Amino acid sequence: MNSFYNQQTIAEKVTLSGTGVHSGKKTNLTIHPAEENHGIKFRRLDLPGTPDIPALFKLVVDTSLATVIGNHGAIVSTIEHLMASFAGLGIDNALVEVDDYEIPIMDGSAREFTRAISKVGLKEQDRPRHLFIVNQPIEITDGEKWVRVEPESCFRISCSIEFDHPLIGLQEIVFDRAENSFEKEICGARTFGFVKDLELLKKFSLGKGGSLDNAIVIDNDKILNEGGLRYPDEFVRHKLLDCLGDFSLLGMPIQGHIITHKSGHHLNHLFIKKFLDEKQAWETGPATR
């Protein structure tokens, strides 16, 4: 059962394997239950001392192609889809053990992580969940791109994107934790890219694990994936998925309405920095009934 008021962890450990989209390397991943107030932490089993890296904004070291966190010389890359699963399912506490630096891309969405976690179920814990309660609007802009948060009695997130491409154009979506199902509506939305971008990534020895199995690939006038899209607006649904993963690095959920337009990992992280700096605009407190 998904509790809003108390912290949650997973009921049993979950193990998955897959390929890193940039490294092309196979990574084995095990998600363990964790005690109250543990938060989400990653543990590098392949490094001496098996260092832990908490999934927190202050430890983000790169957002150019994916979200990368680092601590004491150890990094974990491409965490955003797994973090979106934790956020979407309402998981506060977990330990993620990995044997390489990049989280597997799986099918390019959060679906396989979400299904594996949902299969074992969640465990409600005894401590209350704490929130950032937004009292004043905060906004950051970069040309035509912007991220804003406004006071709201629940958690809501609105995303819009706009691409000068006939298959995308302007798309908008709203996700409300109380009214929408992350599992049915968001977690299966895959990352996407254009043929020209993939060729450029591979030229610089990036995107080694990228393929039609783990991304929507768009050409000038068609989608190259067999079977097409999972949702008519899969592109903006994936952007919302990324936002859930990015904002989860605050370490606590937000009670407020997040609104983004044409944003990406970099602007999301600049917004989080501004959010944490503007302490007069929010307070922290337990989720109340």
Tab-separated table of C-alpha atoms in Angstrom:
chain	number	residue	atom	x	y	z
A	1	MET	CA	0.000	0.000	0.000
A	2	ASN	CA	1.379	3.421	-0.914
A	3	SER	CA	1.442	5.647	2.164
A	4	PHE	CA	1.654	9.398	1.798
A	5	TYR	CA	2.103	10.201	5.488
A	6	ASN	CA	4.756	7.704	6.600
A	7	GLN	CA	8.118	6.849	5.087
A	8	GLN	CA	8.360	3.755	2.893
A	9	THR	CA	10.960	1.286	1.729
A	10	ILE	CA	10.725	-1.808	-0.470
A	11	ALA	CA	9.457	-5.041	1.087
A	12	GLU	CA	12.252	-7.271	-0.297
A	13	LYS	CA	15.437	-6.856	-2.284
A	14	VAL	CA	15.243	-6.535	-6.078
A	15	THR	CA	17.986	-7.475	-8.565
A	16	LEU	CA	18.277	-6.319	-12.189
A	17	SER	CA	20.987	-6.245	-14.856
A	18	GLY	CA	21.442	-4.190	-17.987
A	19	THR	CA	23.753	-2.085	-20.133
A	20	GLY	CA	24.869	1.488	-19.497
A	21	VAL	CA	23.715	3.742	-22.334
A	22	HIS	CA	26.976	5.725	-22.449
A	23	SER	CA	29.534	3.176	-21.212
A	24	GLY	CA	28.129	0.184	-23.077
A	25	LYS	CA	29.104	-1.903	-20.024
A	26	LYS	CA	26.882	-4.410	-18.252
A	27	THR	CA	25.939	-3.406	-14.699
A	28	ASN	CA	24.333	-5.578	-12.031
A	29	LEU	CA	22.097	-3.721	-9.601
A	30	THR	CA	20.442	-4.794	-6.343
A	31	ILE	CA	17.978	-2.600	-4.445
A	32	HIS	CA	17.778	-3.387	-0.721
A	33	PRO	CA	15.261	-2.220	1.877
A	34	ALA	CA	16.653	0.441	4.232
A	35	GLU	CA	15.724	1.784	7.655
A	36	GLU	CA	13.831	5.006	8.378
A	37	ASN	CA	15.648	8.275	7.570
A	38	HIS	CA	18.270	6.408	5.497
A	39	GLY	CA	17.266	8.086	2.247
A	40	ILE	CA	18.384	6.718	-1.124
A	41	LYS	CA	22.059	5.711	-1.291
A	42	PHE	CA	24.153	4.034	-3.973
A	43	ARG	CA	27.004	1.655	-3.082
A	44	ARG	CA	29.831	0.847	-5.522
A	45	LEU	CA	30.665	-2.811	-4.871
A	46	ASP	CA	33.457	-2.757	-7.478
A	47	LEU	CA	35.560	-0.138	-5.664
A	48	PRO	CA	37.842	-0.560	-2.618
A	49	GLY	CA	35.899	0.065	0.582
A	50	THR	CA	32.562	-0.152	-1.300
A	51	PRO	CA	31.870	3.587	-0.920
A	52	ASP	CA	28.329	4.923	-0.488
A	53	ILE	CA	27.016	7.907	-2.456
A	54	PRO	CA	23.816	9.500	-1.106
A	55	ALA	CA	21.389	10.567	-3.855
A	56	LEU	CA	21.390	14.247	-2.922
A	57	PHE	CA	21.617	17.436	-4.958
A	58	LYS	CA	24.802	18.622	-3.227
A	59	LEU	CA	26.607	15.557	-4.604
A	60	VAL	CA	25.602	16.099	-8.265
A	61	VAL	CA	28.839	16.434	-10.266
A	62	ASP	CA	27.548	16.468	-13.873
A	63	THR	CA	24.280	17.007	-15.753
A	64	SER	CA	25.520	17.380	-19.329
A	65	LEU	CA	24.189	14.067	-20.703
A	66	ALA	CA	22.752	12.408	-17.597
A	67	THR	CA	22.570	12.988	-13.856
A	68	VAL	CA	25.835	11.941	-12.179
A	69	ILE	CA	26.465	11.966	-8.419
A	70	GLY	CA	29.860	11.604	-6.749
A	71	ASN	CA	31.389	11.294	-3.285
A	72	HIS	CA	35.028	10.818	-2.213
A	73	GLY	CA	36.171	10.074	-5.760
A	74	ALA	CA	33.404	7.549	-6.559
A	75	ILE	CA	30.594	8.317	-9.016
A	76	VAL	CA	27.310	6.792	-10.140
A	77	SER	CA	25.927	7.929	-13.494
A	78	THR	CA	22.534	7.970	-15.208
A	79	ILE	CA	20.524	7.658	-12.008
A	80	GLU	CA	17.499	9.697	-13.141
A	81	HIS	CA	15.174	6.886	-14.287
A	82	LEU	CA	15.713	4.776	-11.173
A	83	MET	CA	15.280	7.870	-8.995
A	84	ALA	CA	12.052	8.611	-10.884
A	85	SER	CA	10.805	5.127	-9.942
A	86	PHE	CA	11.539	5.781	-6.280
A	87	ALA	CA	9.828	9.180	-6.436
A	88	GLY	CA	6.850	7.947	-8.454
A	89	LEU	CA	6.235	4.999	-6.139
A	90	GLY	CA	6.817	7.019	-2.957
A	91	ILE	CA	9.968	5.222	-1.759
A	92	ASP	CA	11.991	7.223	0.760
A	93	ASN	CA	14.599	4.709	1.872
A	94	ALA	CA	16.654	2.208	-0.168
A	95	LEU	CA	20.237	1.048	-0.676
A	96	VAL	CA	21.217	0.459	-4.322
A	97	GLU	CA	24.285	-1.740	-4.802
A	98	VAL	CA	25.985	-1.591	-8.229
A	99	ASP	CA	29.107	-3.221	-9.656
A	100	ASP	CA	29.973	-0.455	-12.155
A	101	TYR	CA	29.582	3.301	-12.426
A	102	GLU	CA	26.555	3.563	-14.733
A	103	ILE	CA	22.990	2.541	-13.892
A	104	PRO	CA	21.551	0.322	-16.668
A	105	ILE	CA	19.390	2.123	-19.218
A	106	MET	CA	17.031	-0.904	-19.482
A	107	ASP	CA	14.374	0.014	-22.109
A	108	GLY	CA	15.030	3.776	-21.836
A	109	SER	CA	12.214	4.337	-19.346
A	110	ALA	CA	11.573	3.573	-15.676
A	111	ARG	CA	9.212	0.678	-16.453
A	112	GLU	CA	11.475	-2.258	-15.638
A	113	PHE	CA	12.630	-0.731	-12.352
A	114	THR	CA	9.037	0.099	-11.418
A	115	ARG	CA	7.677	-3.345	-12.298
A	116	ALA	CA	10.416	-5.131	-10.345
A	117	ILE	CA	9.782	-2.979	-7.265
A	118	SER	CA	6.004	-3.281	-7.556
A	119	LYS	CA	6.332	-7.067	-7.751
A	120	VAL	CA	7.881	-7.289	-4.267
A	121	GLY	CA	5.781	-4.424	-2.884
A	122	LEU	CA	6.421	-1.588	-0.461
A	123	LYS	CA	6.738	-1.538	3.306
A	124	GLU	CA	5.277	1.326	5.325
A	125	GLN	CA	7.603	2.471	8.107
A	126	ASP	CA	6.974	4.014	11.518
A	127	ARG	CA	8.499	7.463	10.961
A	128	PRO	CA	6.546	10.298	9.317
A	129	ARG	CA	7.564	11.496	5.859
A	130	HIS	CA	8.931	15.049	5.902
A	131	LEU	CA	8.253	17.533	3.101
A	132	PHE	CA	9.409	20.838	1.685
A	133	ILE	CA	6.243	22.940	2.046
A	134	VAL	CA	6.274	25.784	-0.492
A	135	ASN	CA	4.912	29.114	0.787
A	136	GLN	CA	6.112	31.510	-1.954
A	137	PRO	CA	6.763	31.068	-5.695
A	138	ILE	CA	10.343	30.472	-6.868
A	139	GLU	CA	11.321	30.676	-10.540
A	140	ILE	CA	14.385	30.384	-12.747
A	141	THR	CA	14.493	31.219	-16.465
A	142	ASP	CA	16.948	30.675	-19.289
A	143	GLY	CA	15.678	32.314	-22.468
A	144	GLU	CA	12.546	30.408	-23.480
A	145	LYS	CA	13.107	27.739	-20.807
A	146	TRP	CA	11.882	28.007	-17.239
A	147	VAL	CA	11.149	26.131	-14.009
A	148	ARG	CA	8.804	27.428	-11.318
A	149	VAL	CA	7.270	26.152	-8.098
A	150	GLU	CA	4.104	27.561	-6.506
A	151	PRO	CA	2.292	26.859	-3.215
A	152	GLU	CA	-0.147	23.933	-3.439
A	153	SER	CA	-1.823	21.651	-0.901
A	154	CYS	CA	-0.471	18.518	-2.616
A	155	PHE	CA	2.350	17.495	-4.947
A	156	ARG	CA	1.675	18.355	-8.579
A	157	ILE	CA	4.027	18.689	-11.532
A	158	SER	CA	3.260	20.216	-14.948
A	159	CYS	CA	5.657	19.836	-17.870
A	160	SER	CA	5.595	21.264	-21.370
A	161	ILE	CA	8.050	20.855	-24.235
A	162	GLU	CA	8.271	22.415	-27.677
A	163	PHE	CA	10.333	21.078	-30.567
A	164	ASP	CA	10.367	22.391	-34.107
A	165	HIS	CA	9.672	18.906	-35.438
A	166	PRO	CA	6.428	17.629	-36.995
A	167	LEU	CA	6.307	14.542	-34.753
A	168	ILE	CA	6.684	16.469	-31.477
A	169	GLY	CA	5.689	20.160	-31.565
A	170	LEU	CA	4.140	21.502	-28.334
A	171	GLN	CA	3.176	18.889	-25.717
A	172	GLU	CA	1.920	19.387	-22.160
A	173	ILE	CA	1.116	17.072	-19.259
A	174	VAL	CA	0.106	17.381	-15.593
A	175	PHE	CA	0.846	14.726	-12.952
A	176	ASP	CA	-0.846	14.769	-9.560
A	177	ARG	CA	0.226	12.003	-7.189
A	178	ALA	CA	-3.312	11.691	-5.782
A	179	GLU	CA	-5.061	11.561	-9.167
A	180	ASN	CA	-2.618	9.941	-11.600
A	181	SER	CA	-0.907	6.549	-11.716
A	182	PHE	CA	2.868	6.717	-12.157
A	183	GLU	CA	2.893	3.022	-13.095
A	184	LYS	CA	0.254	3.332	-15.832
A	185	GLU	CA	0.853	6.838	-17.168
A	186	ILE	CA	4.505	7.850	-16.709
A	187	CYS	CA	7.000	5.076	-15.950
A	188	GLY	CA	6.904	3.514	-19.440
A	189	ALA	CA	7.772	6.715	-21.327
A	190	ARG	CA	11.158	6.246	-23.022
A	191	THR	CA	14.002	8.656	-23.560
A	192	PHE	CA	14.266	9.999	-27.094
A	193	GLY	CA	16.799	11.415	-29.483
A	194	PHE	CA	17.390	12.367	-33.085
A	195	VAL	CA	19.454	10.321	-35.525
A	196	LYS	CA	21.934	13.180	-35.954
A	197	ASP	CA	22.475	13.418	-32.176
A	198	LEU	CA	23.175	9.697	-31.796
A	199	GLU	CA	25.766	9.842	-34.554
A	200	LEU	CA	27.474	12.748	-32.769
A	201	LEU	CA	27.478	10.920	-29.412
A	202	LYS	CA	29.096	7.853	-30.922
A	203	LYS	CA	31.718	10.025	-32.626
A	204	PHE	CA	32.832	11.082	-29.125
A	205	SER	CA	32.666	7.495	-27.777
A	206	LEU	CA	29.441	8.182	-25.876
A	207	GLY	CA	26.097	6.472	-26.263
A	208	LYS	CA	27.874	3.133	-26.769
A	209	GLY	CA	24.909	1.254	-25.339
A	210	GLY	CA	22.245	3.269	-27.151
A	211	SER	CA	19.916	1.464	-29.556
A	212	LEU	CA	16.321	1.209	-30.707
A	213	ASP	CA	15.810	-1.129	-27.730
A	214	ASN	CA	16.342	1.684	-25.218
A	215	ALA	CA	15.389	4.965	-26.888
A	216	ILE	CA	12.883	6.462	-29.290
A	217	VAL	CA	14.922	7.458	-32.347
A	218	ILE	CA	13.478	10.185	-34.558
A	219	ASP	CA	14.463	10.887	-38.162
A	220	ASN	CA	13.279	13.830	-40.251
A	221	ASP	CA	9.712	12.596	-40.669
A	222	LYS	CA	9.388	9.254	-38.907
A	223	ILE	CA	10.074	7.257	-35.760
A	224	LEU	CA	12.492	4.428	-36.448
A	225	ASN	CA	11.297	2.140	-33.635
A	226	GLU	CA	9.180	-0.809	-34.659
A	227	GLY	CA	5.766	-0.354	-33.026
A	228	GLY	CA	6.085	3.425	-32.769
A	229	LEU	CA	5.174	5.260	-29.579
A	230	ARG	CA	3.742	3.839	-26.341
A	231	TYR	CA	1.706	7.017	-25.739
A	232	PRO	CA	0.737	9.715	-28.265
A	233	ASP	CA	2.617	12.246	-26.092
A	234	GLU	CA	5.413	9.941	-24.935
A	235	PHE	CA	8.024	12.697	-25.364
A	236	VAL	CA	6.595	15.035	-22.715
A	237	ARG	CA	5.779	12.097	-20.427
A	238	HIS	CA	9.468	11.193	-20.467
A	239	LYS	CA	10.418	14.791	-19.645
A	240	LEU	CA	8.101	14.593	-16.636
A	241	LEU	CA	9.732	11.303	-15.638
A	242	ASP	CA	13.151	12.994	-15.784
A	243	CYS	CA	11.828	15.866	-13.648
A	244	LEU	CA	10.598	13.446	-10.983
A	245	GLY	CA	14.076	11.921	-10.871
A	246	ASP	CA	15.850	15.281	-10.762
A	247	PHE	CA	13.664	16.844	-8.051
A	248	SER	CA	13.934	13.705	-5.894
A	249	LEU	CA	17.563	14.729	-5.269
A	250	LEU	CA	16.222	17.324	-2.815
A	251	GLY	CA	16.059	14.369	-0.414
A	252	MET	CA	12.425	15.037	0.541
A	253	PRO	CA	9.242	15.433	-1.518
A	254	ILE	CA	7.837	18.884	-2.293
A	255	GLN	CA	4.350	19.977	-1.265
A	256	GLY	CA	3.784	22.400	-4.107
A	257	HIS	CA	3.184	22.708	-7.839
A	258	ILE	CA	6.298	22.406	-10.027
A	259	ILE	CA	5.882	23.849	-13.523
A	260	THR	CA	8.560	23.379	-16.207
A	261	HIS	CA	8.792	24.520	-19.830
A	262	LYS	CA	11.488	23.191	-22.184
A	263	SER	CA	13.628	22.310	-19.172
A	264	GLY	CA	16.282	19.593	-18.903
A	265	HIS	CA	18.620	18.152	-16.274
A	266	HIS	CA	20.884	21.222	-16.238
A	267	LEU	CA	18.137	23.821	-15.668
A	268	ASN	CA	16.348	21.539	-13.197
A	269	HIS	CA	19.526	21.383	-11.124
A	270	LEU	CA	20.071	25.135	-11.310
A	271	PHE	CA	16.507	25.520	-10.048
A	272	ILE	CA	17.120	23.117	-7.138
A	273	LYS	CA	20.152	25.196	-6.116
A	274	LYS	CA	18.033	28.361	-6.159
A	275	PHE	CA	15.226	26.590	-4.294
A	276	LEU	CA	17.554	25.533	-1.472
A	277	ASP	CA	19.062	29.030	-1.286
A	278	GLU	CA	15.654	30.775	-0.961
A	279	LYS	CA	14.860	29.464	2.499
A	280	GLN	CA	12.264	32.176	3.122
A	281	ALA	CA	10.023	30.622	0.445
A	282	TRP	CA	9.507	27.226	2.090
A	283	GLU	CA	9.501	25.339	5.383
A	284	THR	CA	9.959	21.690	6.259
A	285	GLY	CA	7.524	19.604	8.206
A	286	PRO	CA	5.875	16.188	8.452
A	287	ALA	CA	3.132	15.180	6.056
A	288	THR	CA	-0.147	15.795	7.896
A	289	ARG	CA	-3.536	14.212	7.428
